[in-house]
XYZ file of N, CA and C in Angstrom:
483
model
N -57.231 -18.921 -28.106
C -58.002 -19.349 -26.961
C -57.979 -18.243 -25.914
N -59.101 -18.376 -25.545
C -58.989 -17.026 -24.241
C -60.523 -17.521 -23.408
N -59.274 -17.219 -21.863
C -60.822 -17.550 -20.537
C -61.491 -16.293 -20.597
N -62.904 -16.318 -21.226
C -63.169 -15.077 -21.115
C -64.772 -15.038 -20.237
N -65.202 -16.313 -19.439
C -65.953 -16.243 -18.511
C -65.475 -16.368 -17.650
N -66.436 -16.072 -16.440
C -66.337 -16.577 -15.210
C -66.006 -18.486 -14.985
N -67.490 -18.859 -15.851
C -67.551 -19.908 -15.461
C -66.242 -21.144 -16.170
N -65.834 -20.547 -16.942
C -64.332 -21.168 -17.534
C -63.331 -20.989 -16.718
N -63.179 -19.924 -15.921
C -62.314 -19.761 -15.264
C -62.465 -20.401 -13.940
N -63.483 -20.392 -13.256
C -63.567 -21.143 -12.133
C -63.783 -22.962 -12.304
N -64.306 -22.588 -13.333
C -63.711 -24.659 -13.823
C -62.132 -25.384 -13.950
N -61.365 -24.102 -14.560
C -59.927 -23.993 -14.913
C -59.024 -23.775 -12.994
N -59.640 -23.231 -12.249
C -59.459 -22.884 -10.741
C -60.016 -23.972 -9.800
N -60.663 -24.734 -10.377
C -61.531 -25.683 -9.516
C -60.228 -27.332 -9.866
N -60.161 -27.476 -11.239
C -59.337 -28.161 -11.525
C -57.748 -27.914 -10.792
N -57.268 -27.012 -10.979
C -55.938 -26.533 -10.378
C -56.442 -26.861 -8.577
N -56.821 -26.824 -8.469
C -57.671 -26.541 -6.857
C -57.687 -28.150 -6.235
N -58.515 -29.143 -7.606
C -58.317 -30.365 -7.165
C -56.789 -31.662 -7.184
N -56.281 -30.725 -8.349
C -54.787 -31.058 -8.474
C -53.959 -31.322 -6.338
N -54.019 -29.653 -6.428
C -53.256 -29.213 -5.093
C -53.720 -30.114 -4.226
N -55.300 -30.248 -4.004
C -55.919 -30.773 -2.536
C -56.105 -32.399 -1.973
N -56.066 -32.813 -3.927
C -56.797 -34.145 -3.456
C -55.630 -35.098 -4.217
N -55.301 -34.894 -5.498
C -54.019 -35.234 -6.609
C -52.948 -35.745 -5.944
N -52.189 -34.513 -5.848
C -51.074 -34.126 -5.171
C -50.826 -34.885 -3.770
N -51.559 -34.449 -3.082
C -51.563 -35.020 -1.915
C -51.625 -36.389 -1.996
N -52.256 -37.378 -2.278
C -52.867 -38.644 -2.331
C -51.076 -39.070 -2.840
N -50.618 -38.941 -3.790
C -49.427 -39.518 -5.137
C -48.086 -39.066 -3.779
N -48.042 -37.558 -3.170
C -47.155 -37.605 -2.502
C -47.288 -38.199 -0.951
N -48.542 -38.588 -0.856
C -48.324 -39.488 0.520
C -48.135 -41.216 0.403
N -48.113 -41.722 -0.639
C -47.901 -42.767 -0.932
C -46.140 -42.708 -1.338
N -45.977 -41.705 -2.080
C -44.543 -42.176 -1.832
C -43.763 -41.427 -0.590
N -44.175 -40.735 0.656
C -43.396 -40.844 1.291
C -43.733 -41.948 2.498
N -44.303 -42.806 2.008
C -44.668 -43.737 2.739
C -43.897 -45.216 1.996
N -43.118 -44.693 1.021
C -42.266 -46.025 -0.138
C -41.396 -45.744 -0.119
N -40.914 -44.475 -0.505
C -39.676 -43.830 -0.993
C -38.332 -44.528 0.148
N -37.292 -44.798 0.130
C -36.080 -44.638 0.808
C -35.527 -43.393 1.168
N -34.801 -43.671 2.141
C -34.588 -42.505 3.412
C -34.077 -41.288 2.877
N -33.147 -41.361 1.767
C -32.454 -40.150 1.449
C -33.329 -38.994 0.767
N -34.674 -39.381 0.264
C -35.243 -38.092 -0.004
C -36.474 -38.053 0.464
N -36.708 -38.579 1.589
C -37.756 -38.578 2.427
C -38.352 -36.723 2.747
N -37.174 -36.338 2.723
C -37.417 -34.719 3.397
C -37.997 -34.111 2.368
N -37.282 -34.225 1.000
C -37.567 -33.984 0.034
C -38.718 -33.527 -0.120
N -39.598 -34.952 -0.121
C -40.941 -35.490 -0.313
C -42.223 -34.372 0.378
N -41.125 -34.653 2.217
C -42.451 -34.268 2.878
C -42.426 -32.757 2.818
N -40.873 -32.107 2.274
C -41.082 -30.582 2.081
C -41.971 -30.241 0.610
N -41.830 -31.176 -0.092
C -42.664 -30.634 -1.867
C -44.001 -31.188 -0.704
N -44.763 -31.684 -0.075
C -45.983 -32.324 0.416
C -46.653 -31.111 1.232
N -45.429 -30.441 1.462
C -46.128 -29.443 2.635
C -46.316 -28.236 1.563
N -45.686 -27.805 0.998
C -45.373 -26.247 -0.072
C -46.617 -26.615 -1.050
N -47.197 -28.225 -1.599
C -48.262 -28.329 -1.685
C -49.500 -28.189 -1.257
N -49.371 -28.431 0.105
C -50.872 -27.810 1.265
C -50.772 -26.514 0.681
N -49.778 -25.604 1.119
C -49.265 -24.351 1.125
C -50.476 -23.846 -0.229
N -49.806 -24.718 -1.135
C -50.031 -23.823 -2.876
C -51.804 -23.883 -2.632
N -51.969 -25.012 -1.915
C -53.669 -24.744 -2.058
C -54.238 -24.367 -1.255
N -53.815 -23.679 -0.639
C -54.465 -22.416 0.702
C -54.021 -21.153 0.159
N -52.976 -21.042 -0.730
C -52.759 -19.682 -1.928
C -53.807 -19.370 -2.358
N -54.287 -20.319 -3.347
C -54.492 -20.947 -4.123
C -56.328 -20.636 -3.672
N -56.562 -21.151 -3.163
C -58.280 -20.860 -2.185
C -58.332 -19.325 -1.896
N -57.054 -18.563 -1.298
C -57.395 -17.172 -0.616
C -57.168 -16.491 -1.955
N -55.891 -16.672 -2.657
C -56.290 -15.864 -4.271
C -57.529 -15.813 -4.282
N -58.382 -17.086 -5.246
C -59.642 -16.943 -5.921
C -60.304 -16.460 -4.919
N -60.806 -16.145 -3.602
C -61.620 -15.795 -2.669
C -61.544 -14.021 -3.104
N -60.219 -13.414 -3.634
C -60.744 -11.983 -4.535
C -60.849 -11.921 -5.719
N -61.265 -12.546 -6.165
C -62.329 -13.216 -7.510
C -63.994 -13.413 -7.355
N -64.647 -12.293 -7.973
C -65.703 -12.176 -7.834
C -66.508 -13.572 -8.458
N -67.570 -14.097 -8.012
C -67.698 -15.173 -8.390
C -67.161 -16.278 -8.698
N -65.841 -16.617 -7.842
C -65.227 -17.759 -8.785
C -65.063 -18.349 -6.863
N -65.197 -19.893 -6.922
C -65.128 -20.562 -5.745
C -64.829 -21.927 -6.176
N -63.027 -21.754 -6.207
C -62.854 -23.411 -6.710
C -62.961 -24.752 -5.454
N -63.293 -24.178 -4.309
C -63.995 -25.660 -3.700
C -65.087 -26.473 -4.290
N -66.243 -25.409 -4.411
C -67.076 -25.592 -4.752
C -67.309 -26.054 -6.350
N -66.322 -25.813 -7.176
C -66.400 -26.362 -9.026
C -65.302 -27.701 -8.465
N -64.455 -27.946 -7.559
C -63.741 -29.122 -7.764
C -65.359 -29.990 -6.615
N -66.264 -29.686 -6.019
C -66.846 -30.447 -5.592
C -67.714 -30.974 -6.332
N -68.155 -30.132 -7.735
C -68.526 -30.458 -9.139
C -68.468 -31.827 -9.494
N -66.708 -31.773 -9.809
C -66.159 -32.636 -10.272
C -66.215 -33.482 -10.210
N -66.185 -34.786 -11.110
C -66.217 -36.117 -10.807
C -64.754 -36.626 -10.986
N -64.258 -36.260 -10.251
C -62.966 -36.890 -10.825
C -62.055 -38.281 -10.036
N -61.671 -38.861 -10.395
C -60.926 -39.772 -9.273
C -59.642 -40.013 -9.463
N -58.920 -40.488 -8.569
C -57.144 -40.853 -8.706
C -57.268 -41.977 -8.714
N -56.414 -42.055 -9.806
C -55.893 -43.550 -10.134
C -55.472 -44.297 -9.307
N -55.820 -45.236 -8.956
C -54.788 -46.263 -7.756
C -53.130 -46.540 -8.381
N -52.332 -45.111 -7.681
C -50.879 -45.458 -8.344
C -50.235 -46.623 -7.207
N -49.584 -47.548 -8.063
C -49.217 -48.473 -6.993
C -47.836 -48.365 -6.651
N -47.765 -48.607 -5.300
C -45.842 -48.136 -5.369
C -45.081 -49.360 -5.132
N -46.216 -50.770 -4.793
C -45.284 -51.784 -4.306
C -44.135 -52.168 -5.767
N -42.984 -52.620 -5.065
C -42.448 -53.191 -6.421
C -41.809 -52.301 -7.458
N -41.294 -51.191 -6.910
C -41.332 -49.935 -7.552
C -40.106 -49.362 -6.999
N -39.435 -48.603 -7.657
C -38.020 -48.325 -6.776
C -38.490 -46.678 -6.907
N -38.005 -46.469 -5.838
C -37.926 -44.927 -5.645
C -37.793 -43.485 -7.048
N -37.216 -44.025 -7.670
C -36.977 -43.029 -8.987
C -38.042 -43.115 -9.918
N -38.890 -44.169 -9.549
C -39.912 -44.526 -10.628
C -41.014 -43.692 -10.005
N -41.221 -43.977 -8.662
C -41.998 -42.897 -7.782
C -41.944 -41.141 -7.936
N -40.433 -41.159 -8.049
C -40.051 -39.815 -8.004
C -40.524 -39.398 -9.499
N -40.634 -40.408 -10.467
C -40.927 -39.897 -11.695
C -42.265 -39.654 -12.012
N -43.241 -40.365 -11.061
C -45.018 -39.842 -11.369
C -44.919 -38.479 -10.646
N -44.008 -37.885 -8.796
C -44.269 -37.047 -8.210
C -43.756 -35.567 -9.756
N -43.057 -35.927 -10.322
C -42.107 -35.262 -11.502
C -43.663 -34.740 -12.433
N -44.248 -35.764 -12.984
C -45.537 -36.230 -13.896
C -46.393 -34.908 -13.263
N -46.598 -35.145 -12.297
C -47.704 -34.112 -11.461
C -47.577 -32.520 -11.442
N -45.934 -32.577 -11.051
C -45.699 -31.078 -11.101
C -46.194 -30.855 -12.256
N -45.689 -31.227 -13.470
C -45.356 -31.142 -14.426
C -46.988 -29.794 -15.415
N -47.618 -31.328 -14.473
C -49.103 -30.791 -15.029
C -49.638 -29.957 -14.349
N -49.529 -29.618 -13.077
C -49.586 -28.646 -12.058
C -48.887 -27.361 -12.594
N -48.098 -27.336 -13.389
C -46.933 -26.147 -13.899
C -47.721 -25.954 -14.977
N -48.258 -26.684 -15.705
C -48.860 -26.368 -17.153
C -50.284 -25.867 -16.781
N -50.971 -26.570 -15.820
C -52.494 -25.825 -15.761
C -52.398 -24.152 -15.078
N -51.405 -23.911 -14.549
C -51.344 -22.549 -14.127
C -50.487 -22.052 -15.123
N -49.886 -22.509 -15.889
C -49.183 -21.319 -17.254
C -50.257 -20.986 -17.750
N -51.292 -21.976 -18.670
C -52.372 -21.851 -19.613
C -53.075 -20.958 -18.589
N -53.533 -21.188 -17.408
C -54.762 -19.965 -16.683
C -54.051 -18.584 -17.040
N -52.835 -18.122 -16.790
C -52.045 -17.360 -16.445
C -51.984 -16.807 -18.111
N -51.837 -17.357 -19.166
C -51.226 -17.057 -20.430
C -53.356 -16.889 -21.086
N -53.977 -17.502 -20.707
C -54.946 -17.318 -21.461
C -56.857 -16.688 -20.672
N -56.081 -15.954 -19.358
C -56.843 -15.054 -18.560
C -56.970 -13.624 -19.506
N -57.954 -13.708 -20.202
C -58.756 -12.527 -20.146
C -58.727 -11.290 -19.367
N -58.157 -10.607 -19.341
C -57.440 -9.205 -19.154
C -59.053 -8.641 -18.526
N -60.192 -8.340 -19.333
C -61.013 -7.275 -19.375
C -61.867 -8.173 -18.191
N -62.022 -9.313 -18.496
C -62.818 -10.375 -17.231
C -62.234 -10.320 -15.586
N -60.550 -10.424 -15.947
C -60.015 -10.129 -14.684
C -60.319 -8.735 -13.660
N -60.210 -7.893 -14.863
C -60.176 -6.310 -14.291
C -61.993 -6.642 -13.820
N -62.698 -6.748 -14.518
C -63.941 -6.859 -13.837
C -64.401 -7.503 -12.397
N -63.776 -9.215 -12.605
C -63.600 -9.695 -11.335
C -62.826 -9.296 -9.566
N -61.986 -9.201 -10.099
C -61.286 -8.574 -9.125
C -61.860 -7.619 -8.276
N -61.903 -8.100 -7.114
C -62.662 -7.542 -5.608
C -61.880 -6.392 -5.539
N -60.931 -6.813 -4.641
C -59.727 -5.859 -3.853
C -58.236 -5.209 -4.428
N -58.028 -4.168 -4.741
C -56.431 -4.025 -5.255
C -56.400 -4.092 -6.630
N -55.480 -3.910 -6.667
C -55.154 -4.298 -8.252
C -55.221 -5.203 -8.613
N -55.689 -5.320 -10.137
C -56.269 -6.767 -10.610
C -54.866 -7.125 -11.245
N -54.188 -6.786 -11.395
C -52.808 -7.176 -11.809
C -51.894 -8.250 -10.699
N -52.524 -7.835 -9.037
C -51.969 -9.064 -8.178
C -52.636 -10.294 -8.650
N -53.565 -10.507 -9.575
C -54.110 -11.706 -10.369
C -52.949 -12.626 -10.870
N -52.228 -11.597 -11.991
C -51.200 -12.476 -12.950
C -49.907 -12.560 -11.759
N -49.682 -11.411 -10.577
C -48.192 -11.830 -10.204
C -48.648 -13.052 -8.741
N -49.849 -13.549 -8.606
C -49.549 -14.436 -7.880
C -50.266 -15.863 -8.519
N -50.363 -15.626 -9.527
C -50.260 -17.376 -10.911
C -48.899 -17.507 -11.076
N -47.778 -16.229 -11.161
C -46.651 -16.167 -11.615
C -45.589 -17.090 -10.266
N -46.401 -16.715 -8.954
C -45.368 -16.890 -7.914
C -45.917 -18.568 -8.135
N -47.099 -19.207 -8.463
C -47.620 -20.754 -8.188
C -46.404 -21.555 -8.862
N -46.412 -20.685 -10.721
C -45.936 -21.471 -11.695
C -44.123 -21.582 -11.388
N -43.497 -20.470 -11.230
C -42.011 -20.265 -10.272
C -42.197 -21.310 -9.290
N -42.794 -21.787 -8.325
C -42.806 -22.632 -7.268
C -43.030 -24.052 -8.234
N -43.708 -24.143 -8.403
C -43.968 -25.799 -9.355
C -42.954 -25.645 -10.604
N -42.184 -25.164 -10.700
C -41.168 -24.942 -11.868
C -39.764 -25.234 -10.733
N -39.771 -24.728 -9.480
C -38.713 -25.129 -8.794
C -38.922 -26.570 -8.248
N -40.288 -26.850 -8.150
C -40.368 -28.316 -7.266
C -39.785 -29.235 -8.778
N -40.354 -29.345 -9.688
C -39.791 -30.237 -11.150
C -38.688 -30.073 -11.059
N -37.765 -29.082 -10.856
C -36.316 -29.011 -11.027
C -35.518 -29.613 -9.389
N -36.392 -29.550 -8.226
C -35.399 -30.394 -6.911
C -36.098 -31.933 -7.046
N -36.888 -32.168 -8.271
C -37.101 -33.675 -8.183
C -36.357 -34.126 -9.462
N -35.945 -33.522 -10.390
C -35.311 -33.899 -11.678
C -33.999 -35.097 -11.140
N -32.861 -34.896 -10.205
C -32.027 -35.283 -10.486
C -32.391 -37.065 -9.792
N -33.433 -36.832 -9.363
C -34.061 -37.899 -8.700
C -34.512 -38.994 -9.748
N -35.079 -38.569 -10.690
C -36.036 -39.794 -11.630
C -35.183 -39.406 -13.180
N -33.864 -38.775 -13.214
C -33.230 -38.727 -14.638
C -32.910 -40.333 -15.102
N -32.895 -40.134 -16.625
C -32.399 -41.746 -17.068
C -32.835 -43.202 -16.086
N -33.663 -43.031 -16.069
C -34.632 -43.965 -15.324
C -35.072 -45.370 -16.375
N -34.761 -46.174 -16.295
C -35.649 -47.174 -17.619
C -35.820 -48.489 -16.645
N -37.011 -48.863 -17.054
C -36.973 -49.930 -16.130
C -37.363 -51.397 -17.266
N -36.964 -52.525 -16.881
C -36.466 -53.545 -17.616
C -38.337 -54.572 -16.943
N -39.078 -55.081 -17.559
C -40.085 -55.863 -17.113
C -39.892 -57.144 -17.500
């Protein structure tokens, strides 16, 4: 497999794009609006490093010739699930915020592992097209650390119905 258009790649950027802006956000403001007190900070620090990743995340692709993932996630039809938190204990919460990284970590490995080398060097506005792969590298390191300060939160979790 290999992104070897534009328009694959800014579909693949538009998706990652709607993860960060609309996903993410929505799943972590519901649970810091459930969650109990002790990892409240937690929450609202992975909530903020999330804004963060998608203002990266926007100014990256902005030196990407043709690629504008506002505009492919405005494409999108996509919607969030109504996750419900009533009735729900905190670890079960912590285990969808877990779910998200998870997939947030995997859609930027695959961009990162299956970016087209000769497309990049083409795209690329400003600098070296190589700051391409080392700032997918700094997203996937960051969502690889958020899964690991929510792990000890939602481990061995089973819930009895």
């Amino acid at each position: 497999m290999n992104i070897s258009t534009t328009d694959e790649l800014q579909y693949l950027l538009g998706k990652a794009y709607w993860i960060q802006s609309k996903y993410k956000q929505s799943i972590y403001w519901l649970a810091y609006v459930s969650v109990d007190g002790k990892i409240i900070d937690l929450i609202f620090k992975l909530s903020h490093k999330a804004e963060n990743h998608k203002l990266i995340l926007r100014e990256f692709c902005s030196n990407l010739k043709d690629i504008d993932p506002v505009k492919a996630m405005d494409k999108m039809n996509f919607s969030i699930n109504n996750f419900e938190t009533k009735d729900k204990k905190s670890e079960e919460i912590i285990s969808k915020l877990a779910d998200i990284e998870y997939i947030t970590f995997d859609i930027y490995s695959k961009i990162l592992k299956y970016s087209d080398k000769n497309l990049i060097k083409e795209i690329w506005i400003e600098g070296n097209y190589n700051e391409y792969y080392s700032k997918l590298q700094v997203l996937i390191d960051d969502e690889n650390e958020f899964i690991n300060l929510l792990k000890p939160f939602h481990s061995n979790l089973e819930r009895i119905l």
